[in-house]
Amino acid sequence: MKSNNKYRNSIIEKKIKKFNKTYFISISLIFILMLFIFVIANIITDDKEFSEIENRNLQNKPKITSENYVEKFNSYVSDQFFSREKFISLKSRVDIILGKNKINDVYIGKDNQLYEDFKIKSKDDLLNKVDVINEFKKQNNDLNVKFILAPTATSIINDKLPKDAPVDDEIEYIKKVEENLIDDIEFIEVYDELKKYKSDYIYYKTDHHWTTDGAYIAYDAFCKSVGIEAKKKEDFEQIVASNDFYGSLSSKIGLFGLNKDELKLYIPNNLNVIVNYVTEQKKETSLFSSKKLESKDKYQVFLDGNYPLIEIENDKNVDKKILIIKDSYANNFVPFLSENYGKIYLIDLRYYTDSLRDFIKNNNIEEVLLLYNVNTFNEDDSIFNLSS
């Protein structure tokens, strides 16, 4: 009996070994086949210039003689990997299923509200940037200078942030900037007004910008500060330009479908306007670029995106002009202001390389508004170009 059991067990062991061998050979062949398919697919697939999901340019195949060839080639392989965008999206979904609430410095909050992480660079950096603004005012003593430093959704609708998310306090940062500005610069505080409407749709769910309704709150605050009457929302033609806008934060984590945003335009009525993109030597007759609604970054429908210098001229209040030194938060703010100023100059110091001092002098500028969101102001150093 023992002999039969021993024989039977021996047969079973042989079958198990044979099965395991066949299984592992099959898995190995499938892996090699898949690897072969991916290699062939990578070879025959054309390189992409731009990633719609990540909203950035991709690394193309570098020349062997190029500087940092190995580093660039590794980036090239990573960027041009077959079906890379699908893998990025899949990874983000798996991370969420596993309970991860932060991907690439983007927090995923309640109702899938996305938030930028905010980390103060340093107190010295903050004070140095304020000193540059103060010095700008001192060097242009005749200028009427105002400053809006806008908070982001991270501080205004922070009740949807993941619990105990270690973000720094944007409002404290903004107040510190305000405290260190000289009295000759008027700081226009908008965070309390934005908080009043935090339950409204004033920040996008998938993008780092405020919505057009959020921008209107800042516009209204600005008009009160300069003593002019703000136009009512009803004075503008309101159009929902898109119901499926996925913004910069979705792009950053490569995740779409959990939420989508509505992109609303407030179009000034009876406004004859010329928008001059100076460096690009092109002129348009609208504050909005409808072709951008067909692209990934639909927020660029406002003023066609960011440019070094834009000059906007219309036939209303032709005796009033203003220079706005800005980041992209100003782009959906400007259409409101076009009802009050006949000429608006927009300078983005991230791209503008000419002398700002000469521009102000040559165009007889008397009024300047600095308009930044707190995250860009904190992270970006282009404000130091204010002294150029």
C-alpha atoms as a printed R data frame, in Angstrom:
    type eleno elety resid chain resno       x       y       z
1   ATOM     1    CA   MET     A     1   0.000   0.000   0.000
2   ATOM     2    CA   LYS     A     2   2.832   2.298   0.959
3   ATOM     3    CA   SER     A     3   4.521   1.439  -2.286
4   ATOM     4    CA   ASN     A     4   1.416   2.414  -4.291
5   ATOM     5    CA   ASN     A     5   1.087   5.734  -2.458
6   ATOM     6    CA   LYS     A     6   4.731   6.452  -3.037
7   ATOM     7    CA   TYR     A     7   4.360   5.666  -6.721
8   ATOM     8    CA   ARG     A     8   1.201   7.812  -6.959
9   ATOM     9    CA   ASN     A     9   2.906  10.776  -5.241
10  ATOM    10    CA   SER     A    10   5.851  10.422  -7.590
11  ATOM    11    CA   ILE     A    11   3.548  10.619 -10.594
12  ATOM    12    CA   ILE     A    12   1.804  13.687  -9.159
13  ATOM    13    CA   GLU     A    13   5.132  15.409  -8.475
14  ATOM    14    CA   LYS     A    14   6.262  14.774 -12.033
15  ATOM    15    CA   LYS     A    15   3.012  16.194 -13.401
16  ATOM    16    CA   ILE     A    16   3.342  19.275 -11.178
17  ATOM    17    CA   LYS     A    17   6.948  19.809 -12.284
18  ATOM    18    CA   LYS     A    18   5.929  19.380 -15.909
19  ATOM    19    CA   PHE     A    19   3.046  21.827 -15.470
20  ATOM    20    CA   ASN     A    20   5.289  24.385 -13.722
21  ATOM    21    CA   LYS     A    21   7.891  24.064 -16.440
22  ATOM    22    CA   THR     A    22   5.284  24.481 -19.173
23  ATOM    23    CA   TYR     A    23   3.713  27.415 -17.286
24  ATOM    24    CA   PHE     A    24   6.960  29.283 -16.821
25  ATOM    25    CA   ILE     A    25   8.041  28.629 -20.407
26  ATOM    26    CA   SER     A    26   4.666  29.948 -21.606
27  ATOM    27    CA   ILE     A    27   4.906  33.055 -19.421
28  ATOM    28    CA   SER     A    28   8.462  33.680 -20.613
29  ATOM    29    CA   LEU     A    29   7.441  33.300 -24.266
30  ATOM    30    CA   ILE     A    30   4.486  35.645 -23.771
31  ATOM    31    CA   PHE     A    31   6.777  38.190 -22.075
32  ATOM    32    CA   ILE     A    32   9.350  37.933 -24.888
33  ATOM    33    CA   LEU     A    33   6.571  38.232 -27.487
34  ATOM    34    CA   MET     A    34   5.107  41.285 -25.762
35  ATOM    35    CA   LEU     A    35   8.553  42.819 -25.470
36  ATOM    36    CA   PHE     A    36   9.148  42.149 -29.156
37  ATOM    37    CA   ILE     A    37   5.798  43.720 -30.076
38  ATOM    38    CA   PHE     A    38   6.589  46.824 -28.006
39  ATOM    39    CA   VAL     A    39  10.048  47.132 -29.588
40  ATOM    40    CA   ILE     A    40   8.588  46.863 -33.100
41  ATOM    41    CA   ALA     A    41   5.791  49.275 -32.207
42  ATOM    42    CA   ASN     A    42   8.314  51.794 -30.888
43  ATOM    43    CA   ILE     A    43  10.352  51.473 -34.084
44  ATOM    44    CA   ILE     A    44   7.488  51.896 -36.549
45  ATOM    45    CA   THR     A    45   5.570  54.540 -34.553
46  ATOM    46    CA   ASP     A    46   6.443  58.140 -35.373
47  ATOM    47    CA   ASP     A    47   7.882  60.210 -32.543
48  ATOM    48    CA   LYS     A    48   5.446  62.638 -30.933
49  ATOM    49    CA   GLU     A    49   6.288  66.296 -30.485
50  ATOM    50    CA   PHE     A    50   3.772  67.007 -27.737
51  ATOM    51    CA   SER     A    51   1.937  65.121 -25.005
52  ATOM    52    CA   GLU     A    52  -1.710  66.142 -24.777
53  ATOM    53    CA   ILE     A    53  -2.112  64.440 -21.394
54  ATOM    54    CA   GLU     A    54   0.955  66.031 -19.795
55  ATOM    55    CA   ASN     A    55   0.603  69.282 -21.766
56  ATOM    56    CA   ARG     A    56   4.335  69.473 -22.521
57  ATOM    57    CA   ASN     A    57   6.828  69.029 -25.340
58  ATOM    58    CA   LEU     A    58   8.407  65.579 -25.550
59  ATOM    59    CA   GLN     A    59  12.081  64.718 -26.001
60  ATOM    60    CA   ASN     A    60  12.938  63.846 -29.595
61  ATOM    61    CA   LYS     A    61  15.782  61.522 -30.553
62  ATOM    62    CA   PRO     A    62  19.032  63.347 -29.764
63  ATOM    63    CA   LYS     A    63  22.117  63.348 -31.979
64  ATOM    64    CA   ILE     A    64  25.031  61.293 -30.681
65  ATOM    65    CA   THR     A    65  27.157  64.440 -30.748
66  ATOM    66    CA   SER     A    66  24.689  66.425 -28.641
67  ATOM    67    CA   GLU     A    67  25.558  67.537 -25.128
68  ATOM    68    CA   ASN     A    68  24.291  65.266 -22.312
69  ATOM    69    CA   TYR     A    69  23.471  62.599 -24.894
70  ATOM    70    CA   VAL     A    70  22.891  59.758 -22.409
71  ATOM    71    CA   GLU     A    71  20.519  61.847 -20.299
72  ATOM    72    CA   LYS     A    72  18.611  63.066 -23.351
73  ATOM    73    CA   PHE     A    73  18.438  59.559 -24.818
74  ATOM    74    CA   ASN     A    74  16.986  58.176 -21.569
75  ATOM    75    CA   SER     A    75  14.372  60.953 -21.644
76  ATOM    76    CA   TYR     A    76  13.698  60.146 -25.296
77  ATOM    77    CA   VAL     A    77  13.079  56.456 -24.563
78  ATOM    78    CA   SER     A    78  10.799  57.364 -21.670
79  ATOM    79    CA   ASP     A    79   8.885  60.052 -23.582
80  ATOM    80    CA   GLN     A    80   8.407  58.060 -26.799
81  ATOM    81    CA   PHE     A    81   7.501  54.710 -25.205
82  ATOM    82    CA   PHE     A    82   4.604  53.076 -27.069
83  ATOM    83    CA   SER     A    83   1.202  53.824 -25.449
84  ATOM    84    CA   ARG     A    84   3.004  55.803 -22.751
85  ATOM    85    CA   GLU     A    85   0.023  58.076 -22.062
86  ATOM    86    CA   LYS     A    86  -2.255  55.084 -21.438
87  ATOM    87    CA   PHE     A    87   0.256  53.665 -18.959
88  ATOM    88    CA   ILE     A    88   0.505  57.031 -17.168
89  ATOM    89    CA   SER     A    89  -3.272  57.230 -16.846
90  ATOM    90    CA   LEU     A    90  -3.484  53.583 -15.712
91  ATOM    91    CA   LYS     A    91  -0.781  54.131 -13.074
92  ATOM    92    CA   SER     A    92  -2.626  57.174 -11.689
93  ATOM    93    CA   ARG     A    93  -5.859  55.185 -11.417
94  ATOM    94    CA   VAL     A    94  -4.094  52.334  -9.642
95  ATOM    95    CA   ASP     A    95  -2.502  54.842  -7.237
96  ATOM    96    CA   ILE     A    96  -5.949  56.210  -6.382
97  ATOM    97    CA   ILE     A    97  -7.399  52.721  -5.873
98  ATOM    98    CA   LEU     A    98  -4.513  52.009  -3.493
99  ATOM    99    CA   GLY     A    99  -5.430  55.107  -1.491
100 ATOM   100    CA   LYS     A   100  -2.743  57.482  -2.733
101 ATOM   101    CA   ASN     A   101  -3.970  61.102  -2.623
102 ATOM   102    CA   LYS     A   102  -0.907  62.927  -3.967
103 ATOM   103    CA   ILE     A   103   0.610  62.434  -7.415
104 ATOM   104    CA   ASN     A   104   3.311  64.701  -8.884
105 ATOM   105    CA   ASP     A   105   2.683  67.421  -6.275
106 ATOM   106    CA   VAL     A   106  -1.053  67.400  -6.998
107 ATOM   107    CA   TYR     A   107  -3.472  66.471  -4.210
108 ATOM   108    CA   ILE     A   108  -6.666  64.594  -5.048
109 ATOM   109    CA   GLY     A   109  -9.342  65.860  -2.697
110 ATOM   110    CA   LYS     A   110 -13.009  65.186  -2.025
111 ATOM   111    CA   ASP     A   111 -15.207  65.012  -5.120
112 ATOM   112    CA   ASN     A   112 -11.933  64.573  -7.049
113 ATOM   113    CA   GLN     A   113 -11.110  68.261  -6.654
114 ATOM   114    CA   LEU     A   114  -7.449  68.693  -7.629
115 ATOM   115    CA   TYR     A   115  -5.085  70.967  -5.708
116 ATOM   116    CA   GLU     A   116  -1.579  72.280  -6.241
117 ATOM   117    CA   ASP     A   117   0.825  71.676  -3.418
118 ATOM   118    CA   PHE     A   118   2.067  74.943  -1.881
119 ATOM   119    CA   LYS     A   119   5.458  75.097  -0.229
120 ATOM   120    CA   ILE     A   120   6.996  78.474   0.663
121 ATOM   121    CA   LYS     A   121  10.483  78.688  -0.841
122 ATOM   122    CA   SER     A   122  11.855  80.802   1.995
123 ATOM   123    CA   LYS     A   123  11.184  83.961   3.971
124 ATOM   124    CA   ASP     A   124  14.223  85.586   2.366
125 ATOM   125    CA   ASP     A   125  12.891  84.829  -1.115
126 ATOM   126    CA   LEU     A   126   9.560  86.431  -0.213
127 ATOM   127    CA   LEU     A   127  11.231  89.576   1.174
128 ATOM   128    CA   ASN     A   128  13.571  89.849  -1.812
129 ATOM   129    CA   LYS     A   129  10.625  89.765  -4.208
130 ATOM   130    CA   VAL     A   130   8.767  92.408  -2.206
131 ATOM   131    CA   ASP     A   131  11.912  94.563  -2.160
132 ATOM   132    CA   VAL     A   132  12.020  94.437  -5.959
133 ATOM   133    CA   ILE     A   133   8.410  95.630  -6.145
134 ATOM   134    CA   ASN     A   134   9.072  98.400  -3.623
135 ATOM   135    CA   GLU     A   135  12.153  99.506  -5.547
136 ATOM   136    CA   PHE     A   136  10.149  99.492  -8.788
137 ATOM   137    CA   LYS     A   137   7.694 101.926  -7.239
138 ATOM   138    CA   LYS     A   138  10.484 104.152  -5.879
139 ATOM   139    CA   GLN     A   139  12.128 104.315  -9.292
140 ATOM   140    CA   ASN     A   140   8.782 105.162 -10.897
141 ATOM   141    CA   ASN     A   141   7.435 107.490  -8.257
142 ATOM   142    CA   ASP     A   142   4.768 108.990 -10.518
143 ATOM   143    CA   LEU     A   143   3.208 105.606 -11.238
144 ATOM   144    CA   ASN     A   144  -0.031 104.554  -9.574
145 ATOM   145    CA   VAL     A   145   0.878 100.959  -8.639
146 ATOM   146    CA   LYS     A   146  -1.608  98.348  -7.408
147 ATOM   147    CA   PHE     A   147  -1.037  94.692  -6.585
148 ATOM   148    CA   ILE     A   148  -3.386  91.685  -6.568
149 ATOM   149    CA   LEU     A   149  -1.879  88.464  -5.222
150 ATOM   150    CA   ALA     A   150  -4.547  85.834  -5.736
151 ATOM   151    CA   PRO     A   151  -4.872  82.726  -3.569
152 ATOM   152    CA   THR     A   152  -5.548  79.391  -5.238
153 ATOM   153    CA   ALA     A   153  -8.175  76.745  -4.523
154 ATOM   154    CA   THR     A   154  -5.693  75.216  -2.063
155 ATOM   155    CA   SER     A   155  -6.527  77.911   0.493
156 ATOM   156    CA   ILE     A   156 -10.030  79.044  -0.554
157 ATOM   157    CA   ILE     A   157 -11.849  75.720  -0.878
158 ATOM   158    CA   ASN     A   158  -9.470  73.817   1.380
159 ATOM   159    CA   ASP     A   159 -12.284  71.856   3.033
160 ATOM   160    CA   LYS     A   160 -11.924  69.315   0.212
161 ATOM   161    CA   LEU     A   161  -8.194  68.884   0.679
162 ATOM   162    CA   PRO     A   162  -7.070  65.440   1.903
163 ATOM   163    CA   LYS     A   163  -6.992  65.379   5.687
164 ATOM   164    CA   ASP     A   164  -3.725  66.652   7.141
165 ATOM   165    CA   ALA     A   165  -2.276  67.519   3.707
166 ATOM   166    CA   PRO     A   166   0.968  69.324   4.659
167 ATOM   167    CA   VAL     A   167   0.493  72.441   2.518
168 ATOM   168    CA   ASP     A   168   1.826  75.782   3.680
169 ATOM   169    CA   ASP     A   169  -0.560  78.639   4.438
170 ATOM   170    CA   GLU     A   170  -1.145  80.729   1.307
171 ATOM   171    CA   ILE     A   171  -3.086  83.410   3.173
172 ATOM   172    CA   GLU     A   172  -0.280  83.855   5.690
173 ATOM   173    CA   TYR     A   173   2.153  84.211   2.781
174 ATOM   174    CA   ILE     A   174  -0.072  86.793   1.054
175 ATOM   175    CA   LYS     A   175  -0.435  88.799   4.264
176 ATOM   176    CA   LYS     A   176   3.334  88.761   4.750
177 ATOM   177    CA   VAL     A   177   3.748  90.224   1.252
178 ATOM   178    CA   GLU     A   178   1.163  92.889   2.017
179 ATOM   179    CA   GLU     A   179   2.827  93.809   5.323
180 ATOM   180    CA   ASN     A   180   6.186  94.424   3.661
181 ATOM   181    CA   LEU     A   181   4.982  96.551   0.765
182 ATOM   182    CA   ILE     A   182   5.597 100.277   1.053
183 ATOM   183    CA   ASP     A   183   2.543 102.459   1.634
184 ATOM   184    CA   ASP     A   184   2.743 103.945  -1.866
185 ATOM   185    CA   ILE     A   185   1.684 100.598  -3.347
186 ATOM   186    CA   GLU     A   186  -1.994  99.740  -2.925
187 ATOM   187    CA   PHE     A   187  -2.498  96.072  -2.136
188 ATOM   188    CA   ILE     A   188  -5.935  94.907  -3.266
189 ATOM   189    CA   GLU     A   189  -7.009  92.104  -0.940
190 ATOM   190    CA   VAL     A   190  -9.238  89.532  -2.644
191 ATOM   191    CA   TYR     A   191  -9.000  86.432  -0.442
192 ATOM   192    CA   ASP     A   192 -11.840  87.424   1.917
193 ATOM   193    CA   GLU     A   193 -14.140  88.132  -1.034
194 ATOM   194    CA   LEU     A   194 -13.246  84.833  -2.664
195 ATOM   195    CA   LYS     A   195 -13.949  82.990   0.594
196 ATOM   196    CA   LYS     A   196 -17.471  84.455   0.648
197 ATOM   197    CA   TYR     A   197 -18.171  82.612  -2.596
198 ATOM   198    CA   LYS     A   198 -16.196  79.426  -1.874
199 ATOM   199    CA   SER     A   199 -19.299  77.290  -2.384
200 ATOM   200    CA   ASP     A   200 -19.713  78.730  -5.883
201 ATOM   201    CA   TYR     A   201 -17.821  77.581  -8.948
202 ATOM   202    CA   ILE     A   202 -14.893  80.016  -8.633
203 ATOM   203    CA   TYR     A   203 -12.017  77.554  -9.164
204 ATOM   204    CA   TYR     A   204 -11.708  74.811 -11.724
205 ATOM   205    CA   LYS     A   205 -11.687  71.218 -10.500
206 ATOM   206    CA   THR     A   206  -8.915  70.057 -12.849
207 ATOM   207    CA   ASP     A   207  -6.936  73.249 -13.392
208 ATOM   208    CA   HIS     A   208  -4.891  75.638 -11.207
209 ATOM   209    CA   HIS     A   209  -6.676  78.805 -12.384
210 ATOM   210    CA   TRP     A   210  -9.686  80.556 -10.992
211 ATOM   211    CA   THR     A   211 -12.773  80.337 -13.201
212 ATOM   212    CA   THR     A   212 -14.142  83.381 -14.993
213 ATOM   213    CA   ASP     A   213 -16.534  83.881 -12.061
214 ATOM   214    CA   GLY     A   214 -13.545  83.859  -9.716
215 ATOM   215    CA   ALA     A   215 -11.783  86.424 -11.905
216 ATOM   216    CA   TYR     A   216 -14.889  88.605 -11.802
217 ATOM   217    CA   ILE     A   217 -14.599  88.869  -8.001
218 ATOM   218    CA   ALA     A   218 -11.072  90.259  -8.413
219 ATOM   219    CA   TYR     A   219 -12.270  92.601 -11.177
220 ATOM   220    CA   ASP     A   220 -14.980  93.980  -8.913
221 ATOM   221    CA   ALA     A   221 -12.447  94.505  -6.094
222 ATOM   222    CA   PHE     A   222 -10.093  96.300  -8.471
223 ATOM   223    CA   CYS     A   223 -12.821  98.653  -9.707
224 ATOM   224    CA   LYS     A   224 -13.734  99.579  -6.137
225 ATOM   225    CA   SER     A   225 -10.081 100.355  -5.369
226 ATOM   226    CA   VAL     A   226  -9.702 102.756  -8.317
227 ATOM   227    CA   GLY     A   227 -13.133 104.340  -7.917
228 ATOM   228    CA   ILE     A   228 -14.716 103.164 -11.164
229 ATOM   229    CA   GLU     A   229 -17.981 101.319 -11.646
230 ATOM   230    CA   ALA     A   230 -17.615  97.623 -12.337
231 ATOM   231    CA   LYS     A   231 -19.808  96.224 -15.063
232 ATOM   232    CA   LYS     A   232 -22.325  93.651 -13.903
233 ATOM   233    CA   LYS     A   233 -22.106  90.083 -15.122
234 ATOM   234    CA   GLU     A   234 -25.399  90.645 -16.902
235 ATOM   235    CA   ASP     A   235 -23.712  93.310 -19.024
236 ATOM   236    CA   PHE     A   236 -21.652  90.609 -20.731
237 ATOM   237    CA   GLU     A   237 -22.711  87.943 -23.175
238 ATOM   238    CA   GLN     A   238 -22.219  84.664 -21.335
239 ATOM   239    CA   ILE     A   239 -21.212  81.592 -23.329
240 ATOM   240    CA   VAL     A   240 -20.289  78.106 -22.166
241 ATOM   241    CA   ALA     A   241 -17.425  77.448 -24.560
242 ATOM   242    CA   SER     A   242 -16.733  73.892 -23.361
243 ATOM   243    CA   ASN     A   243 -18.231  71.297 -21.047
244 ATOM   244    CA   ASP     A   244 -15.251  68.960 -21.148
245 ATOM   245    CA   PHE     A   245 -12.266  71.055 -20.110
246 ATOM   246    CA   TYR     A   246  -9.449  69.105 -18.447
247 ATOM   247    CA   GLY     A   247  -6.853  71.493 -17.069
248 ATOM   248    CA   SER     A   248  -3.216  71.669 -16.039
249 ATOM   249    CA   LEU     A   249  -3.585  69.596 -12.858
250 ATOM   250    CA   SER     A   250  -5.204  66.722 -14.744
251 ATOM   251    CA   SER     A   251  -2.317  66.951 -17.193
252 ATOM   252    CA   LYS     A   252   0.220  66.872 -14.385
253 ATOM   253    CA   ILE     A   253  -1.040  63.547 -13.048
254 ATOM   254    CA   GLY     A   254  -2.123  62.160 -16.423
255 ATOM   255    CA   LEU     A   255  -5.644  61.482 -15.231
256 ATOM   256    CA   PHE     A   256  -8.867  62.220 -17.082
257 ATOM   257    CA   GLY     A   257 -12.486  61.222 -16.690
258 ATOM   258    CA   LEU     A   258 -12.872  61.593 -12.928
259 ATOM   259    CA   ASN     A   259 -13.939  65.212 -13.321
260 ATOM   260    CA   LYS     A   260 -14.298  67.722 -16.082
261 ATOM   261    CA   ASP     A   261 -14.760  71.465 -16.034
262 ATOM   262    CA   GLU     A   262 -17.029  73.978 -17.647
263 ATOM   263    CA   LEU     A   263 -15.290  76.801 -19.471
264 ATOM   264    CA   LYS     A   264 -17.398  79.947 -19.495
265 ATOM   265    CA   LEU     A   265 -16.692  83.147 -21.425
266 ATOM   266    CA   TYR     A   266 -17.949  86.617 -20.524
267 ATOM   267    CA   ILE     A   267 -17.840  88.533 -23.791
268 ATOM   268    CA   PRO     A   268 -18.014  92.357 -23.703
269 ATOM   269    CA   ASN     A   269 -20.941  93.674 -25.715
270 ATOM   270    CA   ASN     A   270 -20.487  96.050 -28.638
271 ATOM   271    CA   LEU     A   271 -16.723  96.143 -28.186
272 ATOM   272    CA   ASN     A   272 -14.580  96.884 -31.216
273 ATOM   273    CA   VAL     A   273 -11.191  95.592 -30.217
274 ATOM   274    CA   ILE     A   274  -7.727  95.063 -31.675
275 ATOM   275    CA   VAL     A   275  -5.437  92.610 -29.886
276 ATOM   276    CA   ASN     A   276  -1.834  93.093 -30.967
277 ATOM   277    CA   TYR     A   277   0.594  90.277 -30.163
278 ATOM   278    CA   VAL     A   278   3.633  92.468 -30.557
279 ATOM   279    CA   THR     A   279   6.521  89.996 -30.600
280 ATOM   280    CA   GLU     A   280   4.619  87.593 -32.846
281 ATOM   281    CA   GLN     A   281   3.585  90.441 -35.181
282 ATOM   282    CA   LYS     A   282  -0.014  89.324 -35.392
283 ATOM   283    CA   LYS     A   283  -3.273  91.113 -34.721
284 ATOM   284    CA   GLU     A   284  -6.715  89.742 -33.861
285 ATOM   285    CA   THR     A   285 -10.145  91.298 -33.437
286 ATOM   286    CA   SER     A   286 -11.193  89.238 -30.438
287 ATOM   287    CA   LEU     A   287 -10.071  88.719 -26.843
288 ATOM   288    CA   PHE     A   288 -10.796  85.021 -27.288
289 ATOM   289    CA   SER     A   289  -9.119  82.389 -29.462
290 ATOM   290    CA   SER     A   290 -11.768  79.848 -30.441
291 ATOM   291    CA   LYS     A   291  -9.196  77.584 -32.107
292 ATOM   292    CA   LYS     A   292  -7.721  76.851 -28.671
293 ATOM   293    CA   LEU     A   293 -10.983  75.114 -27.745
294 ATOM   294    CA   GLU     A   294  -9.848  72.307 -30.052
295 ATOM   295    CA   SER     A   295  -6.560  71.899 -28.149
296 ATOM   296    CA   LYS     A   296  -5.765  70.193 -24.855
297 ATOM   297    CA   ASP     A   297  -5.202  73.449 -22.944
298 ATOM   298    CA   LYS     A   298  -8.569  75.061 -23.525
299 ATOM   299    CA   TYR     A   299  -7.775  77.796 -20.969
300 ATOM   300    CA   GLN     A   300  -5.742  79.396 -23.755
301 ATOM   301    CA   VAL     A   301  -9.046  80.485 -25.273
302 ATOM   302    CA   PHE     A   302  -8.415  83.585 -23.145
303 ATOM   303    CA   LEU     A   303  -6.062  85.841 -25.127
304 ATOM   304    CA   ASP     A   304  -4.601  82.831 -26.961
305 ATOM   305    CA   GLY     A   305  -2.394  82.006 -23.961
306 ATOM   306    CA   ASN     A   306   0.690  83.754 -22.573
307 ATOM   307    CA   TYR     A   307   2.880  86.144 -24.565
308 ATOM   308    CA   PRO     A   308   5.688  88.582 -23.714
309 ATOM   309    CA   LEU     A   309   3.690  91.668 -24.704
310 ATOM   310    CA   ILE     A   310   0.074  92.138 -25.761
311 ATOM   311    CA   GLU     A   311  -1.500  95.501 -26.582
312 ATOM   312    CA   ILE     A   312  -5.298  95.683 -26.460
313 ATOM   313    CA   GLU     A   313  -7.111  98.683 -27.871
314 ATOM   314    CA   ASN     A   314 -10.846  99.303 -28.049
315 ATOM   315    CA   ASP     A   315 -13.248 102.175 -28.633
316 ATOM   316    CA   LYS     A   316 -14.507 102.499 -25.031
317 ATOM   317    CA   ASN     A   317 -12.949 104.883 -22.494
318 ATOM   318    CA   VAL     A   318 -10.191 105.701 -24.976
319 ATOM   319    CA   ASP     A   319  -8.578 108.173 -22.581
320 ATOM   320    CA   LYS     A   320  -7.850 105.455 -19.988
321 ATOM   321    CA   LYS     A   321  -4.938 103.044 -20.220
322 ATOM   322    CA   ILE     A   322  -3.230 100.617 -17.882
323 ATOM   323    CA   LEU     A   323  -0.232  98.279 -17.840
324 ATOM   324    CA   ILE     A   324  -0.811  94.848 -16.282
325 ATOM   325    CA   ILE     A   325   2.290  92.899 -15.254
326 ATOM   326    CA   LYS     A   326   0.943  89.400 -14.917
327 ATOM   327    CA   ASP     A   327   0.814  85.661 -15.005
328 ATOM   328    CA   SER     A   328  -1.961  83.587 -16.596
329 ATOM   329    CA   TYR     A   329  -4.455  84.437 -13.826
330 ATOM   330    CA   ALA     A   330  -4.896  87.777 -15.599
331 ATOM   331    CA   ASN     A   331  -5.998  86.203 -18.881
332 ATOM   332    CA   ASN     A   332  -9.660  85.715 -17.962
333 ATOM   333    CA   PHE     A   333  -9.627  88.907 -15.858
334 ATOM   334    CA   VAL     A   334  -8.763  91.223 -18.771
335 ATOM   335    CA   PRO     A   335 -12.015  90.866 -20.782
336 ATOM   336    CA   PHE     A   336 -13.894  92.409 -17.843
337 ATOM   337    CA   LEU     A   337 -11.427  95.290 -17.589
338 ATOM   338    CA   SER     A   338 -11.682  96.035 -21.305
339 ATOM   339    CA   GLU     A   339 -15.039  97.654 -20.558
340 ATOM   340    CA   ASN     A   340 -13.275 100.282 -18.416
341 ATOM   341    CA   TYR     A   341  -9.981 100.928 -20.233
342 ATOM   342    CA   GLY     A   342  -9.487 101.907 -23.861
343 ATOM   343    CA   LYS     A   343  -5.921 100.612 -23.910
344 ATOM   344    CA   ILE     A   344  -4.516  97.709 -21.913
345 ATOM   345    CA   TYR     A   345  -0.896  96.585 -22.088
346 ATOM   346    CA   LEU     A   346  -0.050  93.098 -20.819
347 ATOM   347    CA   ILE     A   347   3.530  92.150 -19.980
348 ATOM   348    CA   ASP     A   348   4.538  88.678 -18.821
349 ATOM   349    CA   LEU     A   349   7.990  88.964 -17.256
350 ATOM   350    CA   ARG     A   350   8.601  85.253 -17.782
351 ATOM   351    CA   TYR     A   351   9.000  85.989 -21.496
352 ATOM   352    CA   TYR     A   352   9.522  89.733 -21.818
353 ATOM   353    CA   THR     A   353  13.195  90.601 -22.383
354 ATOM   354    CA   ASP     A   354  13.148  94.315 -23.272
355 ATOM   355    CA   SER     A   355  13.570  97.193 -20.837
356 ATOM   356    CA   LEU     A   356  10.431  97.645 -18.759
357 ATOM   357    CA   ARG     A   357  11.588 101.095 -17.713
358 ATOM   358    CA   ASP     A   358  11.823 102.193 -21.359
359 ATOM   359    CA   PHE     A   359   8.428 100.703 -22.169
360 ATOM   360    CA   ILE     A   360   6.753 102.663 -19.375
361 ATOM   361    CA   LYS     A   361   8.451 105.869 -20.453
362 ATOM   362    CA   ASN     A   362   7.791 105.460 -24.200
363 ATOM   363    CA   ASN     A   363   4.092 104.675 -23.695
364 ATOM   364    CA   ASN     A   364   3.424 107.336 -21.035
365 ATOM   365    CA   ILE     A   365   2.157 104.748 -18.565
366 ATOM   366    CA   GLU     A   366   0.649 106.199 -15.395
367 ATOM   367    CA   GLU     A   367  -1.215 103.199 -13.960
368 ATOM   368    CA   VAL     A   368   0.168  99.716 -13.290
369 ATOM   369    CA   LEU     A   369  -1.454  96.591 -11.875
370 ATOM   370    CA   LEU     A   370   0.597  93.601 -10.765
371 ATOM   371    CA   LEU     A   371  -1.591  90.496 -10.917
372 ATOM   372    CA   TYR     A   372  -0.201  87.111  -9.883
373 ATOM   373    CA   ASN     A   373  -1.440  83.948  -8.253
374 ATOM   374    CA   VAL     A   374   0.404  83.120  -5.044
375 ATOM   375    CA   ASN     A   375   1.872  79.840  -6.275
376 ATOM   376    CA   THR     A   376   3.475  81.353  -9.373
377 ATOM   377    CA   PHE     A   377   4.720  84.342  -7.387
378 ATOM   378    CA   ASN     A   378   6.287  82.006  -4.833
379 ATOM   379    CA   GLU     A   379   7.884  79.560  -7.267
380 ATOM   380    CA   ASP     A   380   8.839  81.757 -10.223
381 ATOM   381    CA   ASP     A   381  11.664  84.304 -10.127
382 ATOM   382    CA   SER     A   382  10.676  86.411 -13.131
383 ATOM   383    CA   ILE     A   383   9.394  89.196 -10.843
384 ATOM   384    CA   PHE     A   384  13.070  90.119 -10.421
385 ATOM   385    CA   ASN     A   385  12.941  91.295 -14.059
386 ATOM   386    CA   LEU     A   386  10.766  94.141 -12.801
387 ATOM   387    CA   SER     A   387  13.941  96.196 -12.346
388 ATOM   388    CA   SER     A   388  14.967  95.887 -16.010
